């Protein structure tokens, strides 16, 4: 944006008397200039303002730009100058934001974690619903209806047009919104009142999740939302194509249009292109409030994956939201404590294809092969504890016991990692049954799983170095869960905790149970009890020889 | 930005004859309005333009906003309306960009990887230097001189003010710059001509590295740059403070000022605040071109780490840039092949404190405890190969043999992970000596290490399942390196490859050596030879009993 008007000779003071007609030559060296030769400008009798007016005729001067009058192109500046620049983030900031955020570990499929961001938002939006909280994920893969598209819909509080505007602002979060009372350094932020297992539905943090998810899944998004109390629906489209067009036409990149319209009014939809959109809009009528995120131009490999690995990724979602969907006690199929606190959260997934015509429909609550369901239902006892540090940092934890029954360990296999590691070459495994070398704890943040962080063990529940009263293999029969609140930080893609384990290992972190007792002693007693009450292990000792009994 | 002028009664047609004086009441409901009561506006005989003029008196109407005339606050819209919105990314996009990008695995220190981004840029900028390529990292921790500050300086080609402007644009990369010939989808991108081990210094890719690094390290950056051929120096400051001020004053967030000045002119520096800056600017004179990145307001915990763990993080940098610093054959202390291709890259690190007064100075080339140096110097033979897929994707690889000598394996220990895993409880280790369970290959991208990606093994160099001619423990005596070009994608923080291993496992990937021979056979022959020539192993067989010799 630096612009140089190269003046061949700009009226430098001369000794000789001035001639009647003085003029200078001007080269327009601004990048956008198309003139190749110099222009002569008469300057006799002109003051600087008049001179500028003359320059103006050479070419329009844009608002806010800086120009330099130079005598030769490579001359030194006679004094320091300042020039105004603009450095708006490129639109790839939004469009490619998710591309690498969800890279995950090599080869792992990250799509469930992108969906999770949209579910997070829906959970947050429905948190104050008096009745059922409905979250609908629809995969519209019928091309004759204008697919493939992905719709995530919730019956939450919706967004006003101001809030919809804010949705679109990258990195605008609850901490730095205009009307937020807390500073951007989170000072003044009041945490929601603690609830059991931090199931507070307050899973918004960075102001990026929705955008990253949407542009990881596809290349265009339409958000349709009706806030409570408003008679109108607000609609906003953001797409890669749109950005590219605006860039090409030198229009303002981050400027867009919100459409305000009546519910059910689909007069703006091109009939032949997006049929599904029409029926979606027709559904609006009669709804008090809702938000629908409609993603278009889905990456083809995502369509393949979502279709072919339906079981896999829905199971991963059931894993992430296990405690939101099943309530604080989780999916206890023996149903002992479940009825105390039923969940009103319905997360439903629907896959619509051209053929088969029958939609595939599943409610996350029906899934019973996710890891937490397996852990809960193969365990026979729970050991609860709390950890705290400072005033606000809270972790609830529990350890479950998976007994040895008759002829085998009941510690569940991980269905994701069905191929056991081929360790045979290098070592003989003795007590690696049960949990094996897996970490003890899965970790949840504000109630939802952070999939790539786990905590191996704590000192007080680790296999002791010296002999003890409990057989060592019992330490391999425990699994655990940690529920942290958002005092513990997670990465922007919500795949890992920043330093949960480190923080918990800190000397100032205190582990407690109901009463203030020594947790390591308590744990050992509990483990011993579990072993004695639940393990049904037959042990043959003193082998003498084999006797073959002939049939009578 | 939606604004509602709520008209209590806007001249609805009436049946009765019009009275002389007609008027309507207007509520100014725009968020910025301070008026609490309605205003009466006379409308007798006014047309719409005149009416608007009257409204204007109620309050100034800002350019580009959308207003609604509503009869009641919650009335339905009589027709769909559109409203213009802006959604500029929040400045946290830049200021917090690195915060979570470098989270790395829990508890690991990410600072060396932030420095690496700045070194990447300097390598890129100096790639066409005819002489020595100097990259200076200075840690100015003497508070009496205005520290702590971090300076990264290079004698590369520098930036014009246009390029400096571009530096500041988040996500603007070589692929989507205005004058770039290739599309943003990278079509048309011409890869630099292949060079051995992809040491092409072309390590810019996403348009985020510098910004993320700078704001991970501190909260303010000053970039000073002089491009070749320009008599002037360009200077630009970007800081969190600045952004906050602009937000508060409702100024344009992404607008700033580049200062153009003579080299050595430090008249704009506050003398008492940043003394080091003055001497830095005085150094400018006589330099043909350079770039200095001056980072201020360093996070205190970074200062502590950089000071106390100097050896650790400089070693990690030496590891990352091993082949840039030592040339394609690496740091071979026996010096056999090194002289063929000396490196002209000098990466120097200097720690200046108040006390001790003596600066701590190290050239990355002097470091000989980084992993690659250890691998190279404990190995006795190399097996080179290539892998290719499609037309452009290239990987060069090599495997090194670390023999058993007399009484122990020579495979080097990882000095970062000095505590060996406590596996004893669970298994007896037989052949885990040497490499143990570590992956074989470290992976480099355009010549620099991608620290969190490694490749375990390939089929042809893995321990065979059935008996073979080479003792199995020899397979634990190999380490390896892969040099990939940028056909293989890395994450934006350059900590992991997206899918290197997956791509290499692909059936279409072909492994070759000089001639087209079967690589698995070649490898086995090589390994056998290594064993026979280099392993000095004494093996006692047929133990008969212990004889104690009494001293004569
Ligand atoms: N389904 C929804 N219903 C109502 N409001 C929503 C919905 N989805 C998003 N929003 C609003 O849009 C904002 C931006 O969402 P986005 O997911 O991009 O960021 P975030 O949730 O604030 O932070 P994070 O990066 O942690 O996800 C939210 O804070 C919320 O106010
Ligand atoms: N030391 C330097 N000398 C000259 N130009 C530089 C220097 N550092 C940065 N630049 C310019 O600024 C641009 C932006 O740098 P930045 O590191 O932010 O992104 P990038 O290098 O383009 O991509 P990446 O995200 O991969 O680092 C670079 O592309 C380069 O043109
Ligand atoms: Mg969110
Ligand atoms: Mg860079």
Coordinates of C-alpha atoms in Angstrom, one line a residue, chain A residues 78-368:
Chain A
X78 CA 15.1 12.9 4.0
X79 CA 13.1 12.2 7.1
X80 CA 11.3 9.3 8.7
X81 CA 7.9 8.7 7.2
X82 CA 4.9 6.7 8.3
X83 CA 2.5 4.9 6.2
X84 CA -0.9 3.5 7.1
X85 CA -1.4 -0.2 6.3
X86 CA -4.2 -2.6 6.8
X87 CA -3.8 -6.3 7.6
X88 CA -7.1 -7.9 7.8
X89 CA -6.7 -11.6 8.4
X90 CA -7.1 -13.6 5.2
X91 CA -10.4 -15.5 4.9
X92 CA -8.5 -18.8 5.1
X93 CA -8.4 -18.0 8.8
X94 CA -12.0 -19.1 8.8
X95 CA -12.3 -21.4 5.8
X96 CA -9.2 -23.5 6.6
X97 CA -9.4 -23.2 10.4
X98 CA -10.5 -26.7 10.9
X99 CA -8.4 -28.3 8.3
X100 CA -5.4 -28.9 10.5
X101 CA -7.1 -28.4 13.9
X102 CA -8.6 -31.8 13.7
X103 CA -5.6 -33.6 12.2
X104 CA -5.6 -35.7 15.3
X105 CA -3.1 -38.4 15.4
X106 CA -2.1 -39.7 12.0
X107 CA -4.7 -41.8 10.2
X108 CA -7.4 -41.4 12.8
X109 CA -10.7 -40.1 11.7
X110 CA -11.4 -36.7 13.1
X111 CA -15.0 -36.2 11.9
X112 CA -16.7 -37.2 15.1
X113 CA -14.8 -34.5 16.9
X114 CA -16.0 -31.9 14.4
X115 CA -19.6 -33.0 15.0
X116 CA -18.9 -32.7 18.7
X117 CA -18.3 -29.0 18.4
X118 CA -21.7 -28.5 16.9
X119 CA -23.3 -30.7 19.6
X120 CA -21.4 -28.7 22.2
X121 CA -23.1 -25.6 20.9
X122 CA -26.5 -27.2 20.8
X123 CA -26.0 -28.4 24.4
X124 CA -25.1 -25.0 25.5
X125 CA -28.1 -23.5 23.6
X126 CA -30.6 -25.9 25.1
X127 CA -29.3 -25.8 28.6
X128 CA -32.2 -23.8 29.9
X129 CA -34.9 -25.8 28.1
X130 CA -37.7 -26.7 30.5
X131 CA -38.6 -29.8 28.6
X132 CA -36.7 -32.2 26.4
X133 CA -33.5 -31.0 24.8
X134 CA -33.5 -32.2 21.2
X135 CA -30.4 -32.3 19.0
X136 CA -30.9 -33.7 15.5
X137 CA -28.1 -34.6 13.2
X138 CA -29.3 -35.4 9.7
X139 CA -27.1 -36.6 7.0
X140 CA -28.9 -35.8 3.7
X141 CA -27.0 -37.9 1.2
X142 CA -29.8 -38.2 -1.3
X143 CA -28.4 -36.3 -4.3
X144 CA -31.8 -36.1 -5.9
X145 CA -32.8 -33.8 -3.0
X146 CA -29.8 -31.5 -3.4
X147 CA -27.5 -33.4 -1.1
X148 CA -25.0 -34.2 0.2
X149 CA -25.6 -32.0 3.2
X150 CA -25.3 -32.2 6.9
X151 CA -27.8 -30.5 9.2
X152 CA -27.4 -30.1 13.0
X153 CA -30.6 -28.8 14.5
X154 CA -31.5 -28.0 18.1
X155 CA -34.6 -26.7 19.9
X156 CA -32.5 -24.4 22.0
X157 CA -32.8 -20.7 22.7
X158 CA -31.8 -19.6 19.1
X159 CA -29.9 -16.5 18.2
X160 CA -31.0 -12.9 17.7
X161 CA -29.6 -11.3 14.6
X162 CA -26.9 -9.7 16.7
X163 CA -26.0 -13.1 18.1
X164 CA -26.0 -14.6 14.7
X165 CA -23.6 -11.8 13.7
X166 CA -21.4 -12.7 16.6
X167 CA -21.4 -16.4 15.6
X168 CA -19.6 -15.4 12.5
X169 CA -16.9 -13.5 14.3
X170 CA -13.9 -15.7 14.6
X171 CA -12.4 -15.9 18.1
X172 CA -15.2 -13.9 19.6
X173 CA -16.1 -15.8 22.8
X174 CA -18.1 -15.3 25.9
X175 CA -15.0 -13.8 27.4
X176 CA -14.6 -10.9 25.0
X177 CA -18.1 -10.1 23.6
X178 CA -19.0 -6.4 23.7
X179 CA -21.6 -6.8 26.5
X180 CA -19.6 -9.3 28.5
X181 CA -18.8 -8.2 31.9
X182 CA -15.4 -9.9 32.1
X183 CA -12.2 -8.9 30.6
X184 CA -10.5 -10.9 27.9
X185 CA -8.1 -12.3 30.4
X186 CA -11.1 -14.0 31.9
X187 CA -10.9 -11.9 35.1
X188 CA -14.4 -11.4 36.4
X189 CA -15.6 -14.6 34.8
X190 CA -18.1 -16.3 37.1
X191 CA -18.1 -20.0 36.6
X192 CA -21.5 -21.6 36.5
X193 CA -22.5 -23.0 39.9
X194 CA -20.8 -26.4 40.3
X195 CA -23.0 -29.4 39.4
X196 CA -22.2 -33.1 39.8
X197 CA -19.7 -34.3 37.3
X198 CA -19.5 -30.7 35.8
X199 CA -22.4 -31.5 33.4
X200 CA -23.1 -27.8 33.1
X201 CA -23.6 -27.7 29.3
X202 CA -21.3 -24.7 29.3
X203 CA -19.0 -26.0 26.6
X204 CA -18.2 -22.8 24.7
X205 CA -14.9 -21.3 25.2
X206 CA -12.8 -20.1 22.3
X207 CA -15.2 -18.7 19.7
X208 CA -13.9 -20.9 17.0
X209 CA -15.6 -24.4 17.4
X210 CA -18.6 -23.9 15.1
X211 CA -16.6 -22.3 12.3
X212 CA -13.8 -24.9 12.4
X213 CA -16.3 -27.7 12.5
X214 CA -18.4 -26.4 9.7
X215 CA -15.5 -25.8 7.3
X216 CA -13.9 -29.1 8.2
X217 CA -17.0 -30.9 7.2
X218 CA -17.9 -28.8 4.1
X219 CA -17.3 -25.6 2.3
X220 CA -20.5 -23.7 2.9
X221 CA -22.8 -23.2 5.8
X222 CA -26.3 -21.7 6.2
X223 CA -27.4 -20.9 9.7
X224 CA -31.1 -20.6 10.4
X225 CA -32.2 -19.5 13.8
X226 CA -35.2 -18.2 15.6
X227 CA -34.7 -16.8 19.1
X228 CA -37.3 -17.2 21.8
X229 CA -39.9 -14.4 21.6
X230 CA -39.1 -13.3 18.1
X231 CA -41.7 -13.8 15.4
X232 CA -38.9 -13.9 12.7
X233 CA -36.3 -16.3 11.6
X234 CA -32.8 -15.1 10.9
X235 CA -30.7 -16.7 8.2
X236 CA -27.0 -16.3 7.3
X237 CA -24.8 -17.9 4.7
X238 CA -21.1 -18.1 4.8
X239 CA -19.1 -20.0 2.2
X240 CA -15.7 -20.4 0.6
X241 CA -17.2 -19.5 -2.8
X242 CA -18.6 -16.3 -1.4
X243 CA -15.3 -15.3 0.1
X244 CA -13.5 -16.0 -3.2
X245 CA -16.0 -13.9 -5.1
X246 CA -15.7 -11.0 -2.7
X247 CA -11.9 -11.1 -2.9
X248 CA -12.1 -11.2 -6.7
X249 CA -14.5 -8.2 -6.9
X250 CA -12.5 -6.4 -4.2
X251 CA -15.6 -6.2 -2.0
X252 CA -15.3 -6.2 1.8
X253 CA -14.4 -9.7 2.8
X254 CA -16.0 -9.8 6.2
X255 CA -19.3 -8.2 5.2
X256 CA -22.4 -10.2 4.7
X257 CA -26.2 -10.3 4.9
X258 CA -28.6 -11.6 7.4
X259 CA -32.0 -12.4 6.0
X260 CA -34.9 -11.8 8.4
X261 CA -38.1 -13.6 7.3
X262 CA -41.2 -15.4 8.5
X263 CA -40.9 -19.0 9.6
X264 CA -41.7 -21.3 6.7
X265 CA -40.9 -18.7 4.1
X266 CA -38.7 -20.4 1.5
X267 CA -39.2 -18.0 -1.4
X268 CA -35.5 -17.3 -1.5
X269 CA -34.5 -21.0 -2.0
X270 CA -33.7 -22.1 -5.5
X271 CA -36.2 -24.9 -6.0
X272 CA -34.2 -27.3 -8.0
X273 CA -31.0 -27.0 -6.2
X274 CA -31.7 -27.7 -2.5
X275 CA -35.0 -29.4 -2.1
X276 CA -34.1 -30.6 1.4
X277 CA -33.8 -27.0 2.4
X278 CA -37.4 -26.3 1.4
X279 CA -38.7 -29.1 3.6
X280 CA -36.4 -28.0 6.4
X281 CA -37.9 -24.5 6.2
X282 CA -41.4 -25.8 6.2
X283 CA -40.7 -27.5 9.5
X284 CA -40.0 -24.2 11.1
X285 CA -43.6 -23.2 11.5
X286 CA -44.9 -23.6 15.1
X287 CA -41.5 -23.8 16.6
X288 CA -40.9 -21.5 19.5
X289 CA -37.2 -21.3 19.0
X290 CA -34.5 -23.3 17.2
X291 CA -31.2 -23.2 15.4
X292 CA -30.3 -25.2 12.3
X293 CA -26.8 -25.4 11.0
X294 CA -26.9 -26.6 7.4
X295 CA -23.6 -27.6 5.9
X296 CA -23.1 -27.9 2.2
X297 CA -20.5 -29.0 -0.3
X298 CA -19.4 -31.8 2.0
X299 CA -15.9 -33.3 1.3
X300 CA -16.5 -36.5 -0.7
X301 CA -14.3 -38.6 1.6
X302 CA -16.4 -37.5 4.5
X303 CA -19.6 -38.7 2.8
X304 CA -17.9 -42.1 2.3
X305 CA -16.8 -42.3 5.9
X306 CA -20.1 -41.2 7.4
X307 CA -22.0 -43.7 5.4
X308 CA -19.6 -46.7 5.7
X309 CA -18.5 -46.2 9.3
X310 CA -21.8 -45.2 10.8
X311 CA -21.5 -47.6 13.7
X312 CA -18.0 -46.4 14.5
X313 CA -18.5 -42.7 14.6
X314 CA -21.9 -42.8 16.3
X315 CA -20.3 -44.9 19.0
X316 CA -17.6 -42.4 19.4
X317 CA -20.2 -39.6 19.9
X318 CA -22.0 -41.8 22.4
X319 CA -18.7 -42.1 24.2
X320 CA -18.0 -38.3 24.2
X321 CA -21.5 -37.4 25.5
X322 CA -22.1 -40.5 27.6
X323 CA -23.0 -38.6 30.8
X324 CA -25.0 -35.9 29.1
X325 CA -27.1 -38.6 27.4
X326 CA -27.4 -41.0 30.3
X327 CA -27.3 -38.8 33.3
X328 CA -24.7 -38.7 36.0
X329 CA -24.7 -42.4 36.7
X330 CA -24.2 -43.3 33.1
X331 CA -25.7 -46.1 31.1
X332 CA -26.2 -48.6 33.9
X333 CA -28.1 -51.4 32.2
X334 CA -28.9 -53.0 35.5
X335 CA -30.7 -49.7 36.1
X336 CA -30.0 -49.4 39.7
X337 CA -29.5 -45.7 40.1
X338 CA -30.4 -44.4 36.7
X339 CA -34.0 -43.4 37.5
X340 CA -32.8 -40.8 40.1
X341 CA -31.7 -38.4 37.5
X342 CA -32.9 -39.2 34.0
X343 CA -31.4 -37.0 31.2
X344 CA -33.7 -34.9 29.1
X345 CA -31.1 -34.7 26.3
X346 CA -32.0 -36.5 23.0
X347 CA -29.2 -36.7 20.5
X348 CA -30.6 -38.3 17.4
X349 CA -28.7 -39.2 14.2
X350 CA -30.5 -39.8 10.9
X351 CA -28.9 -41.0 7.7
X352 CA -31.0 -40.4 4.6
X353 CA -29.9 -41.9 1.3
X354 CA -31.5 -42.4 -2.1
X355 CA -31.2 -46.1 -1.6
X356 CA -32.0 -47.7 0.7
X357 CA -35.0 -45.4 1.0
X358 CA -35.4 -46.3 4.7
X359 CA -33.5 -43.8 6.8
X360 CA -31.0 -45.1 9.3
X361 CA -32.0 -43.7 12.7
X362 CA -30.2 -43.9 16.0
X363 CA -30.5 -42.1 19.3
X364 CA -27.2 -41.9 21.1
X365 CA -28.9 -43.3 24.2
X366 CA -29.5 -46.6 22.5
X367 CA -25.8 -47.3 21.8
X368 CA -24.4 -49.8 24.3

